[in-house]
Tab-separated table of C-alpha atoms and ligand atoms in Angstrom:
chain	number	residue	atom	x	y	z
A	1	MET	CA	-71.924	106.120	32.214
A	2	ASN	CA	-74.732	104.352	34.101
A	3	THR	CA	-78.088	105.308	32.740
A	4	PRO	CA	-81.439	104.033	33.740
A	5	LEU	CA	-82.600	103.467	30.139
A	6	THR	CA	-80.866	102.119	27.063
A	7	ILE	CA	-81.603	104.370	24.135
A	8	THR	CA	-83.881	102.021	22.413
A	9	GLU	CA	-85.975	101.523	25.476
A	10	ALA	CA	-87.239	105.119	24.968
A	11	SER	CA	-89.429	104.127	22.114
A	12	CYS	CA	-91.458	101.746	24.256
A	13	ALA	CA	-91.298	103.317	27.745
A	14	ASP	CA	-94.574	103.042	29.482
A	15	ASP	CA	-96.104	106.444	30.169
A	16	TYR	CA	-96.242	108.039	26.796
A	17	ASP	CA	-97.144	107.292	23.333
A	18	PRO	CA	-93.991	106.668	21.490
A	19	ASN	CA	-95.659	107.986	18.276
A	20	SER	CA	-95.860	111.400	19.784
A	21	MET	CA	-93.175	112.317	22.246
A	22	PRO	CA	-93.596	115.506	24.223
A	23	VAL	CA	-90.739	118.010	23.849
A	24	ASP	CA	-89.769	118.075	27.438
A	25	LYS	CA	-89.637	114.263	27.666
A	26	ALA	CA	-87.477	114.005	24.574
A	27	ARG	CA	-85.103	116.605	25.898
A	28	THR	CA	-84.917	115.073	29.313
A	29	PHE	CA	-84.451	111.608	27.767
A	30	ILE	CA	-81.576	112.780	25.566
A	31	ASN	CA	-79.746	114.558	28.440
A	32	THR	CA	-79.646	111.318	30.368
A	33	PHE	CA	-77.087	110.076	27.847
A	34	LEU	CA	-74.766	113.055	27.805
A	35	SER	CA	-71.565	113.563	29.762
A	36	PRO	CA	-68.818	116.089	29.096
A	37	VAL	CA	-66.105	115.182	26.630
A	38	ASN	CA	-62.684	114.162	27.853
A	39	GLY	CA	-60.043	116.428	26.957
A	40	VAL	CA	-58.714	119.589	28.620
A	41	ALA	CA	-56.340	122.171	27.276
A	42	ARG	CA	-54.538	124.990	28.887
A	43	VAL	CA	-55.099	128.186	26.809
A	44	ALA	CA	-54.120	131.888	26.967
A	45	LEU	CA	-56.821	133.747	28.536
A	46	ARG	CA	-58.056	135.494	25.383
A	47	SER	CA	-58.394	132.092	23.567
A	48	ALA	CA	-60.745	130.930	26.331
A	49	LEU	CA	-63.524	133.238	25.049
A	50	GLY	CA	-66.534	130.962	24.352
A	51	ARG	CA	-64.948	127.839	25.875
A	52	VAL	CA	-65.865	126.088	29.132
A	53	LEU	CA	-63.827	126.032	32.220
A	54	ALA	CA	-62.421	122.630	33.064
A	55	ALA	CA	-61.117	123.669	36.424
A	56	ASP	CA	-62.175	126.088	39.203
A	57	ILE	CA	-60.466	129.533	39.003
A	58	ILE	CA	-59.281	130.193	42.458
A	59	SER	CA	-58.489	133.708	43.400
A	60	PRO	CA	-54.782	134.110	44.317
A	61	VAL	CA	-55.450	137.565	45.759
A	62	ASN	CA	-57.970	139.593	47.552
A	63	VAL	CA	-60.144	141.651	45.278
A	64	PRO	CA	-59.759	144.455	45.695
A	65	ALA	CA	-56.277	144.042	46.971
A	66	HIS	CA	-56.339	147.213	49.083
A	67	ARG	CA	-58.969	149.275	50.901
A	68	ASN	CA	-59.839	151.907	48.425
A	69	SER	CA	-62.148	154.730	47.654
A	70	ALA	CA	-65.455	154.313	45.497
A	71	MET	CA	-65.564	158.198	44.960
A	72	ASP	CA	-63.635	161.323	44.322
A	73	GLY	CA	-63.593	163.205	47.668
A	74	TRP	CA	-61.776	163.311	50.940
A	75	ALA	CA	-60.673	160.517	53.277
A	76	ILE	CA	-61.581	161.421	56.879
A	77	ARG	CA	-61.721	160.061	60.398
A	78	PHE	CA	-65.476	159.608	61.184
A	79	ALA	CA	-64.693	160.430	64.844
A	80	ASP	CA	-63.632	163.903	63.860
A	81	LEU	CA	-67.005	164.901	62.611
A	82	GLN	CA	-69.160	167.053	64.877
A	83	ALA	CA	-72.793	168.039	64.721
A	84	GLY	CA	-73.433	170.561	62.007
A	85	THR	CA	-70.373	171.283	59.830
A	86	THR	CA	-66.855	170.226	60.414
A	87	THR	CA	-63.648	171.733	58.969
A	88	LEU	CA	-60.563	169.546	58.577
A	89	THR	CA	-57.066	170.250	57.271
A	90	GLU	CA	-56.071	168.498	54.095
A	91	ILE	CA	-52.550	167.135	54.463
A	92	GLY	CA	-52.019	165.172	51.209
A	93	ALA	CA	-53.613	163.151	48.366
A	94	SER	CA	-54.245	159.623	47.339
A	95	PHE	CA	-54.491	158.963	43.648
A	96	ALA	CA	-55.386	155.555	42.029
A	97	GLY	CA	-52.015	153.883	41.696
A	98	VAL	CA	-50.224	156.701	43.767
A	99	PRO	CA	-51.037	156.220	47.486
A	100	PHE	CA	-50.632	159.056	49.989
A	101	GLY	CA	-48.432	156.688	52.007
A	102	LYS	CA	-48.730	158.441	55.372
A	103	SER	CA	-51.551	158.203	58.071
A	104	ILE	CA	-53.939	161.026	58.922
A	105	GLY	CA	-54.367	162.178	62.423
A	106	THR	CA	-56.972	163.990	64.497
A	107	ASN	CA	-58.854	166.816	62.427
A	108	GLU	CA	-56.811	165.846	59.281
A	109	CYS	CA	-58.135	164.646	55.965
A	110	ALA	CA	-56.582	163.612	52.606
A	111	ARG	CA	-57.849	164.324	49.122
A	112	ILE	CA	-58.683	160.958	47.454
A	113	PHE	CA	-59.750	159.957	44.035
A	114	THR	CA	-61.679	156.853	42.918
A	115	GLY	CA	-59.550	153.751	43.306
A	116	GLY	CA	-57.016	155.550	45.688
A	117	VAL	CA	-55.868	153.667	48.634
A	118	VAL	CA	-57.587	154.865	51.859
A	119	PRO	CA	-54.737	156.223	54.017
A	120	ASP	CA	-54.105	154.630	57.566
A	121	GLY	CA	-56.218	156.495	60.098
A	122	ALA	CA	-59.032	157.339	57.750
A	123	ASP	CA	-62.152	155.270	57.752
A	124	THR	CA	-64.751	157.173	55.751
A	125	ILE	CA	-64.807	158.948	52.318
A	126	ILE	CA	-66.887	162.067	51.773
A	127	MET	CA	-67.716	162.616	48.222
A	128	GLN	CA	-66.548	165.955	46.849
A	129	GLU	CA	-70.077	167.281	46.096
A	130	ARG	CA	-70.507	167.379	49.985
A	131	ALA	CA	-67.455	169.382	50.661
A	132	GLN	CA	-66.399	173.089	50.515
A	133	VAL	CA	-62.846	174.057	49.814
A	134	GLY	CA	-61.598	177.171	51.750
A	135	GLY	CA	-58.616	178.620	53.595
A	136	ILE	CA	-55.645	180.699	52.021
A	137	ASN	CA	-54.152	177.666	50.370
A	138	GLY	CA	-57.383	175.792	49.805
A	139	LYS	CA	-56.522	173.148	52.441
A	140	SER	CA	-59.345	173.834	54.876
A	141	ILE	CA	-62.193	171.496	53.924
A	142	THR	CA	-65.648	171.916	55.374
A	143	PHE	CA	-67.935	169.032	55.373
A	144	SER	CA	-71.741	169.160	55.998
A	145	ASP	CA	-73.760	166.872	58.209
A	146	GLY	CA	-75.189	163.524	57.491
A	147	ILE	CA	-72.126	161.346	56.822
A	148	VAL	CA	-72.367	157.648	57.396
A	149	PHE	CA	-69.433	155.784	59.003
A	150	SER	CA	-67.325	153.930	56.340
A	151	GLN	CA	-69.238	155.205	53.495
A	152	ASN	CA	-67.628	154.974	49.971
A	153	VAL	CA	-64.860	152.758	51.357
A	154	ARG	CA	-64.250	149.536	49.283
A	155	HIS	CA	-62.826	147.025	51.584
A	156	ALA	CA	-59.896	144.542	50.626
A	157	GLY	CA	-61.419	141.317	49.649
A	158	GLU	CA	-64.961	142.481	49.541
A	159	ASP	CA	-65.438	141.202	45.990
A	160	LEU	CA	-63.470	138.040	46.456
A	161	LYS	CA	-61.234	136.693	49.287
A	162	ALA	CA	-57.907	135.116	48.360
A	163	GLY	CA	-58.441	131.398	48.050
A	164	ALA	CA	-62.112	131.475	47.240
A	165	VAL	CA	-63.705	130.044	44.010
A	166	ALA	CA	-64.004	133.027	41.672
A	167	LEU	CA	-65.485	130.793	38.702
A	168	ALA	CA	-66.456	127.174	39.053
A	169	THR	CA	-65.743	124.417	36.493
A	170	GLY	CA	-68.419	124.355	33.857
A	171	ARG	CA	-68.820	128.173	33.476
A	172	ILE	CA	-68.786	129.446	29.910
A	173	VAL	CA	-66.099	132.076	29.509
A	174	ARG	CA	-67.766	135.253	28.096
A	175	SER	CA	-66.533	138.819	28.159
A	176	ALA	CA	-67.305	139.342	31.869
A	177	GLU	CA	-65.425	136.131	32.763
A	178	LEU	CA	-62.404	137.162	30.714
A	179	GLY	CA	-62.298	140.497	32.632
A	180	LEU	CA	-62.848	138.813	35.994
A	181	ILE	CA	-60.011	136.224	35.499
A	182	ALA	CA	-57.754	139.014	34.192
A	183	SER	CA	-58.558	141.081	37.423
A	184	LEU	CA	-57.115	138.197	39.368
A	185	GLY	CA	-53.865	138.365	37.407
A	186	ILE	CA	-54.411	134.913	35.784
A	187	GLY	CA	-53.319	134.648	32.129
A	188	GLU	CA	-53.959	131.018	31.466
A	189	VAL	CA	-56.861	128.774	32.118
A	190	SER	CA	-57.963	125.128	31.672
A	191	VAL	CA	-60.803	124.603	29.291
A	192	TYR	CA	-62.580	121.694	27.717
A	193	ARG	CA	-61.557	120.909	24.207
A	194	PRO	CA	-64.111	122.029	21.495
A	195	LEU	CA	-66.598	119.401	20.493
A	196	ARG	CA	-66.038	118.002	17.063
A	197	VAL	CA	-69.327	117.936	15.176
A	198	ALA	CA	-69.677	116.284	11.802
A	199	PHE	CA	-72.793	117.022	9.704
A	200	PHE	CA	-74.270	116.352	6.395
A	201	SER	CA	-77.401	116.878	4.476
A	202	THR	CA	-79.299	114.017	3.005
A	203	GLY	CA	-81.617	114.111	-0.001
A	204	ASP	CA	-81.528	113.339	-3.820
A	205	GLU	CA	-83.052	116.822	-4.518
A	206	LEU	CA	-80.243	118.806	-2.990
A	207	VAL	CA	-77.788	120.787	-5.023
A	208	GLN	CA	-74.674	122.467	-3.856
A	209	ILE	CA	-74.456	126.196	-4.432
A	210	GLY	CA	-72.460	127.057	-7.539
A	211	ASN	CA	-74.339	124.536	-9.626
A	212	PRO	CA	-77.478	125.237	-11.591
A	213	LEU	CA	-80.828	123.923	-10.301
A	214	GLY	CA	-82.490	121.089	-12.335
A	215	GLU	CA	-86.301	120.496	-12.256
A	216	GLY	CA	-87.411	119.610	-8.780
A	217	GLN	CA	-84.072	120.412	-7.225
A	218	ILE	CA	-83.254	122.867	-4.374
A	219	TYR	CA	-80.136	124.205	-2.971
A	220	ASP	CA	-78.919	122.735	0.258
A	221	SER	CA	-79.374	125.457	2.893
A	222	ASN	CA	-79.388	123.333	5.988
A	223	ARG	CA	-75.474	122.858	6.084
A	224	TYR	CA	-75.200	126.678	6.161
A	225	THR	CA	-77.579	127.247	9.010
A	226	LEU	CA	-75.966	124.243	10.828
A	227	HIS	CA	-72.483	125.611	10.115
A	228	GLY	CA	-73.568	128.921	11.570
A	229	MET	CA	-75.299	127.524	14.657
A	230	LEU	CA	-72.397	125.034	15.528
A	231	THR	CA	-69.783	127.732	15.045
A	232	ARG	CA	-71.668	130.115	17.169
A	233	MET	CA	-71.639	127.410	19.866
A	234	GLY	CA	-67.860	126.943	19.626
A	235	ALA	CA	-67.801	123.643	17.956
A	236	ASP	CA	-65.142	122.425	15.627
A	237	VAL	CA	-67.231	121.800	12.552
A	238	ILE	CA	-66.653	119.010	10.015
A	239	ASP	CA	-68.903	119.573	7.013
A	240	MET	CA	-69.391	116.390	5.052
A	241	GLY	CA	-71.446	117.862	2.225
A	242	VAL	CA	-74.549	116.291	0.763
A	243	VAL	CA	-75.116	112.631	0.932
A	244	ARG	CA	-77.452	110.952	-1.573
A	245	ASP	CA	-80.431	108.741	-0.442
A	246	ASN	CA	-78.466	105.688	-1.213
A	247	PRO	CA	-77.960	103.027	1.441
A	248	ALA	CA	-74.370	102.157	0.692
A	249	VAL	CA	-73.254	105.878	0.461
A	250	LEU	CA	-75.289	106.775	3.600
A	251	GLU	CA	-73.948	103.949	5.602
A	252	ALA	CA	-70.370	104.930	4.639
A	253	ALA	CA	-71.048	108.584	5.653
A	254	PHE	CA	-72.487	107.478	9.007
A	255	ILE	CA	-69.463	105.318	9.717
A	256	ASP	CA	-66.934	107.878	8.736
A	257	ALA	CA	-68.682	110.600	10.675
A	258	SER	CA	-69.019	108.626	13.813
A	259	LYS	CA	-65.245	107.831	13.694
A	260	ILE	CA	-64.052	111.445	13.501
A	261	ALA	CA	-66.593	113.384	15.554
A	262	ASP	CA	-68.115	113.428	19.061
A	263	VAL	CA	-71.381	114.350	17.564
A	264	VAL	CA	-73.060	113.587	14.191
A	265	ILE	CA	-75.839	115.636	12.948
A	266	THR	CA	-77.840	115.078	9.713
A	267	SER	CA	-80.858	116.776	8.242
A	268	GLY	CA	-83.548	115.094	6.264
A	269	GLY	CA	-84.385	111.464	5.969
A	270	VAL	CA	-86.086	110.971	9.250
A	271	SER	CA	-89.599	111.776	8.181
A	272	VAL	CA	-92.142	108.904	8.012
A	273	GLY	CA	-91.593	108.351	4.298
A	274	GLU	CA	-87.904	107.920	4.627
A	275	ALA	CA	-87.282	106.868	8.139
A	276	ASP	CA	-87.633	103.136	7.716
A	277	TYR	CA	-84.827	103.052	5.305
A	278	VAL	CA	-82.446	105.085	7.506
A	279	LYS	CA	-83.782	103.327	10.522
A	280	GLY	CA	-82.682	99.948	9.180
A	281	LEU	CA	-79.236	101.323	8.498
A	282	LEU	CA	-78.818	102.857	11.924
A	283	GLN	CA	-80.009	99.714	13.639
A	284	LYS	CA	-77.106	97.991	12.063
A	285	LEU	CA	-74.654	100.697	13.137
A	286	GLY	CA	-75.742	101.830	16.578
A	287	GLU	CA	-78.585	102.384	18.951
A	288	VAL	CA	-80.894	105.098	17.627
A	289	VAL	CA	-84.583	106.030	18.374
A	290	PHE	CA	-86.821	107.686	15.889
A	291	TRP	CA	-89.470	109.902	17.401
A	292	LYS	CA	-92.480	111.709	16.196
A	293	ILE	CA	-92.149	114.764	18.541
A	294	ALA	CA	-95.406	116.455	19.587
A	295	MET	CA	-94.204	119.732	18.143
A	296	LYS	CA	-94.556	121.983	15.162
A	297	PRO	CA	-92.341	122.454	13.294
A	298	GLY	CA	-89.918	119.623	13.671
A	299	ARG	CA	-91.932	116.486	14.232
A	300	PRO	CA	-89.587	113.829	13.126
A	301	LEU	CA	-86.313	113.520	15.182
A	302	ALA	CA	-83.932	110.783	15.668
A	303	TYR	CA	-81.414	110.522	18.449
A	304	GLY	CA	-78.885	107.837	19.558
A	305	LYS	CA	-75.358	106.641	19.514
A	306	ILE	CA	-73.394	105.467	16.433
A	307	GLY	CA	-70.134	103.930	18.060
A	308	ASP	CA	-69.090	106.423	20.608
A	309	ALA	CA	-70.638	109.426	18.789
A	310	HIS	CA	-73.956	111.044	19.679
A	311	PHE	CA	-76.339	111.233	16.680
A	312	PHE	CA	-79.060	113.716	16.030
A	313	GLY	CA	-81.178	113.157	12.947
A	314	LEU	CA	-83.014	116.411	12.409
A	315	PRO	CA	-85.889	116.929	9.959
A	316	GLY	CA	-85.178	118.181	6.467
A	317	ASN	CA	-87.224	121.313	6.473
A	318	PRO	CA	-85.049	124.315	7.012
A	319	VAL	CA	-87.056	126.014	9.854
A	320	SER	CA	-87.510	122.491	11.530
A	321	VAL	CA	-83.777	122.151	11.601
A	322	MET	CA	-83.295	125.381	13.324
A	323	VAL	CA	-86.135	124.908	15.786
A	324	THR	CA	-85.108	121.270	16.674
A	325	PHE	CA	-81.548	122.381	16.991
A	326	TYR	CA	-82.552	125.141	19.397
A	327	GLN	CA	-84.858	122.900	21.438
A	328	PHE	CA	-82.653	119.731	21.648
A	329	VAL	CA	-79.238	119.987	20.161
A	330	ARG	CA	-78.192	123.245	21.810
A	331	ASP	CA	-78.598	122.030	25.510
A	332	ALA	CA	-77.058	118.626	24.497
A	333	LEU	CA	-74.039	120.288	23.051
A	334	MET	CA	-73.535	122.398	26.105
A	335	ILE	CA	-73.675	119.377	28.366
A	336	LEU	CA	-71.193	117.580	26.238
A	337	GLN	CA	-69.077	120.667	26.163
A	338	GLY	CA	-68.964	120.555	29.953
A	339	VAL	CA	-71.327	123.463	30.767
A	340	SER	CA	-72.737	123.174	34.173
A	341	PRO	CA	-75.233	124.309	35.395
A	342	LEU	CA	-76.956	125.025	32.043
A	343	PRO	CA	-77.680	128.677	31.678
A	344	VAL	CA	-81.321	129.630	32.429
A	345	GLN	CA	-83.174	130.361	29.301
A	346	PRO	CA	-85.821	132.778	30.453
A	347	LEU	CA	-89.405	132.595	29.039
A	348	LEU	CA	-90.821	136.057	28.879
A	349	LYS	CA	-94.614	136.765	28.947
A	350	ALA	CA	-95.760	139.058	26.011
A	351	VAL	CA	-99.013	140.134	24.620
A	352	CYS	CA	-99.658	138.608	21.285
A	353	THR	CA	-100.820	141.213	18.718
A	354	SER	CA	-102.645	138.752	16.357
A	355	PRO	CA	-104.687	135.631	16.755
A	356	ILE	CA	-102.866	132.307	16.196
A	357	LYS	CA	-104.523	129.055	15.122
A	358	LYS	CA	-103.169	126.129	17.215
A	359	ALA	CA	-104.384	122.586	18.006
A	360	PRO	CA	-103.892	121.380	21.562
A	361	GLY	CA	-101.707	118.334	21.982
A	362	ARG	CA	-98.382	119.576	20.605
A	363	THR	CA	-96.002	122.463	21.340
A	364	GLU	CA	-95.703	125.003	18.639
A	365	PHE	CA	-92.849	127.337	17.979
A	366	GLN	CA	-93.990	130.361	15.976
A	367	ARG	CA	-91.343	132.801	14.924
A	368	GLY	CA	-91.927	136.220	16.329
A	369	VAL	CA	-90.741	139.713	16.912
A	370	LEU	CA	-90.604	140.829	20.508
A	371	TYR	CA	-90.766	144.556	21.295
A	372	LEU	CA	-91.583	146.963	24.131
A	373	GLU	CA	-94.585	149.125	23.805
A	374	ASP	CA	-96.416	151.090	26.465
A	375	GLY	CA	-94.178	149.678	29.024
A	376	GLY	CA	-94.903	146.046	28.359
A	377	PHE	CA	-93.756	143.280	25.954
A	378	LYS	CA	-95.620	142.639	22.824
A	379	VAL	CA	-94.838	140.003	20.190
A	380	ARG	CA	-96.026	139.727	16.605
A	381	VAL	CA	-95.780	136.734	14.274
A	382	THR	CA	-93.287	137.048	11.446
A	383	GLY	CA	-95.648	136.364	8.600
A	384	GLU	CA	-95.782	133.056	6.855
A	385	GLN	CA	-94.922	130.182	9.272
A	386	GLY	CA	-94.315	127.270	6.933
A	387	SER	CA	-91.613	125.005	8.008
A	388	GLY	CA	-89.734	125.613	4.754
A	389	ILE	CA	-89.830	129.388	5.052
A	390	LEU	CA	-86.546	130.562	6.319
A	391	LYS	CA	-87.547	134.154	6.221
A	392	SER	CA	-89.738	133.668	9.271
A	393	MET	CA	-86.536	132.716	11.127
A	394	SER	CA	-84.508	135.473	9.674
A	395	ASP	CA	-87.039	138.115	10.665
A	396	ALA	CA	-87.532	136.705	14.101
A	397	ASN	CA	-85.925	137.659	17.381
A	398	CYS	CA	-87.852	135.119	19.461
A	399	PHE	CA	-89.952	131.864	19.359
A	400	ILE	CA	-93.601	132.192	20.540
A	401	MET	CA	-93.905	129.050	22.516
A	402	LEU	CA	-97.437	127.603	22.561
A	403	HIS	CA	-97.477	124.837	25.031
A	404	ASP	CA	-99.058	121.353	24.628
A	405	ASN	CA	-102.299	122.177	26.350
A	406	VAL	CA	-102.863	125.552	24.593
A	407	GLY	CA	-105.460	125.826	21.789
A	408	ASN	CA	-106.204	128.880	19.540
A	409	VAL	CA	-104.680	132.130	20.805
A	410	ALA	CA	-106.750	135.214	20.637
A	411	ALA	CA	-105.223	138.727	19.807
A	412	GLY	CA	-104.384	140.387	23.032
A	413	ALA	CA	-103.694	137.001	24.864
A	414	THR	CA	-100.545	136.699	26.798
A	415	VAL	CA	-98.001	134.009	25.521
A	416	ASP	CA	-94.639	132.716	26.487
A	417	VAL	CA	-91.690	133.818	24.495
A	418	GLN	CA	-88.229	132.364	24.135
A	419	ILE	CA	-85.586	134.861	23.133
A	420	LEU	CA	-83.289	133.716	20.254
A	421	GLU	CA	-79.822	134.462	21.562
A	422	GLY	CA	-76.331	133.295	21.082
A	423	VAL	CA	-77.007	130.493	18.686
A	424	VAL	CA	-79.305	131.431	15.782
B	1	AMP	P1	-87.103	115.216	4.429
B	1	AMP	O1	-87.040	115.329	5.836
B	1	AMP	O2	-85.840	114.626	3.893
B	1	AMP	O3	-88.288	114.566	3.987
B	1	AMP	O4	-87.150	116.723	3.919
B	1	AMP	C1	-88.226	117.495	4.184
B	1	AMP	C2	-88.225	118.856	3.337
B	1	AMP	O5	-87.103	119.554	3.571
B	1	AMP	C3	-88.244	118.539	1.842
B	1	AMP	O6	-88.923	119.443	1.062
B	1	AMP	C4	-86.789	118.746	1.350
B	1	AMP	O7	-86.640	119.130	0.068
B	1	AMP	C5	-86.281	119.758	2.443
B	1	AMP	N1	-84.912	119.650	2.671
B	1	AMP	C6	-84.284	118.511	3.150
B	1	AMP	N2	-82.960	118.770	3.206
B	1	AMP	C7	-82.727	120.068	2.867
B	1	AMP	C8	-81.578	120.993	2.813
B	1	AMP	N3	-80.414	120.419	3.181
B	1	AMP	N4	-81.681	122.220	2.508
B	1	AMP	C9	-82.931	122.719	2.238
B	1	AMP	N5	-84.058	121.972	2.187
B	1	AMP	C10	-83.933	120.724	2.490
B	2	MG	MG1	-85.218	113.750	2.161
């Protein structure tokens, strides 16, 4: 892939301080190096859920295939209607799946049900609420005024014409897409293969669950949140466990991971205190930049390539892992996975119910609960916001996104909110 920058140039590019990289710039920079994985599989339709289309879905048929009714009512000829009321003779019925099969002539009508094929001769459907049934045998149907030509008729091909692109390459197959593809009679689709993502935690203080904690030790939680987020994104996850802060062991882990995976993700070891040591290692193995991102939480971050694998070095703090994953890794994985265009992540405006202390010059992601009150969105902060406090993530349904230029937020001020959806 031709890219305007090499990865290591990012740390000395001219118009920003490499010691404090704005969130948007880092994201844009990373995205420059990403292109979809090679590898496409044909899968049965149901197995495509959550995967990404690797070829356009072309409609082999008109949808709907036949002119049909959008209502229960009567199929009539508009030209038969007179001013005031009109009485027509019902000569048959068209059910969904069981067409009438004959045409209707002058002053005739046919009973019709939703989805029923509109008989030849008819051009308009009158809903049953606007009709009165009369006559000895109940076949004289009287319609009131105010009918519009062609109303309640669904035309063949009005959703989709045969030969048209129903869904383009790059679309994520969700429930609606499963149904849409099925409605075309297609039972097998081409999708990109899942990404292989290897990840491990670094830190001498980490203990695997199932073992007792010694003094100063903590349980490794990041591998569990990463497992969750990666699995929710449809990746094939390769959990490589905890790797000690030991150069030889770390080097071997980086090499192994980069050989078996498209993407390598680590947590911990990229903060100022530890970065130099990991930095040296990765300089040997690949091309990696270490940033201090102008954000909170999640200041330290590394990105680069180790061999052919993309590498994300996330911070160690559990909340930072989730925030940086959401802000950087999520989109990157989508691009690698072939998603195009990236789905819009809407920012909502909400009234913040409490004051928030905030220094300008960095983007902050406070964890919040978004709710509707008095017809408008409100958001409250989920208590303690320390970057180690996972409860703040667990209680949240959104990030309150306080942009670079924003300072302290007063109670009642309007803030931007990013809804947590699909990943966390
Ligand atoms: P580091 O970025 O390695 O300096 O780690 C920052 C903080 O996150 C430290 O308090 C670590 O103990 C903690 N931490 C690092 N890795 C993990 C992990 N896998 N699970 C839970 N906490 C972690
Ligand atoms: Mg560490």
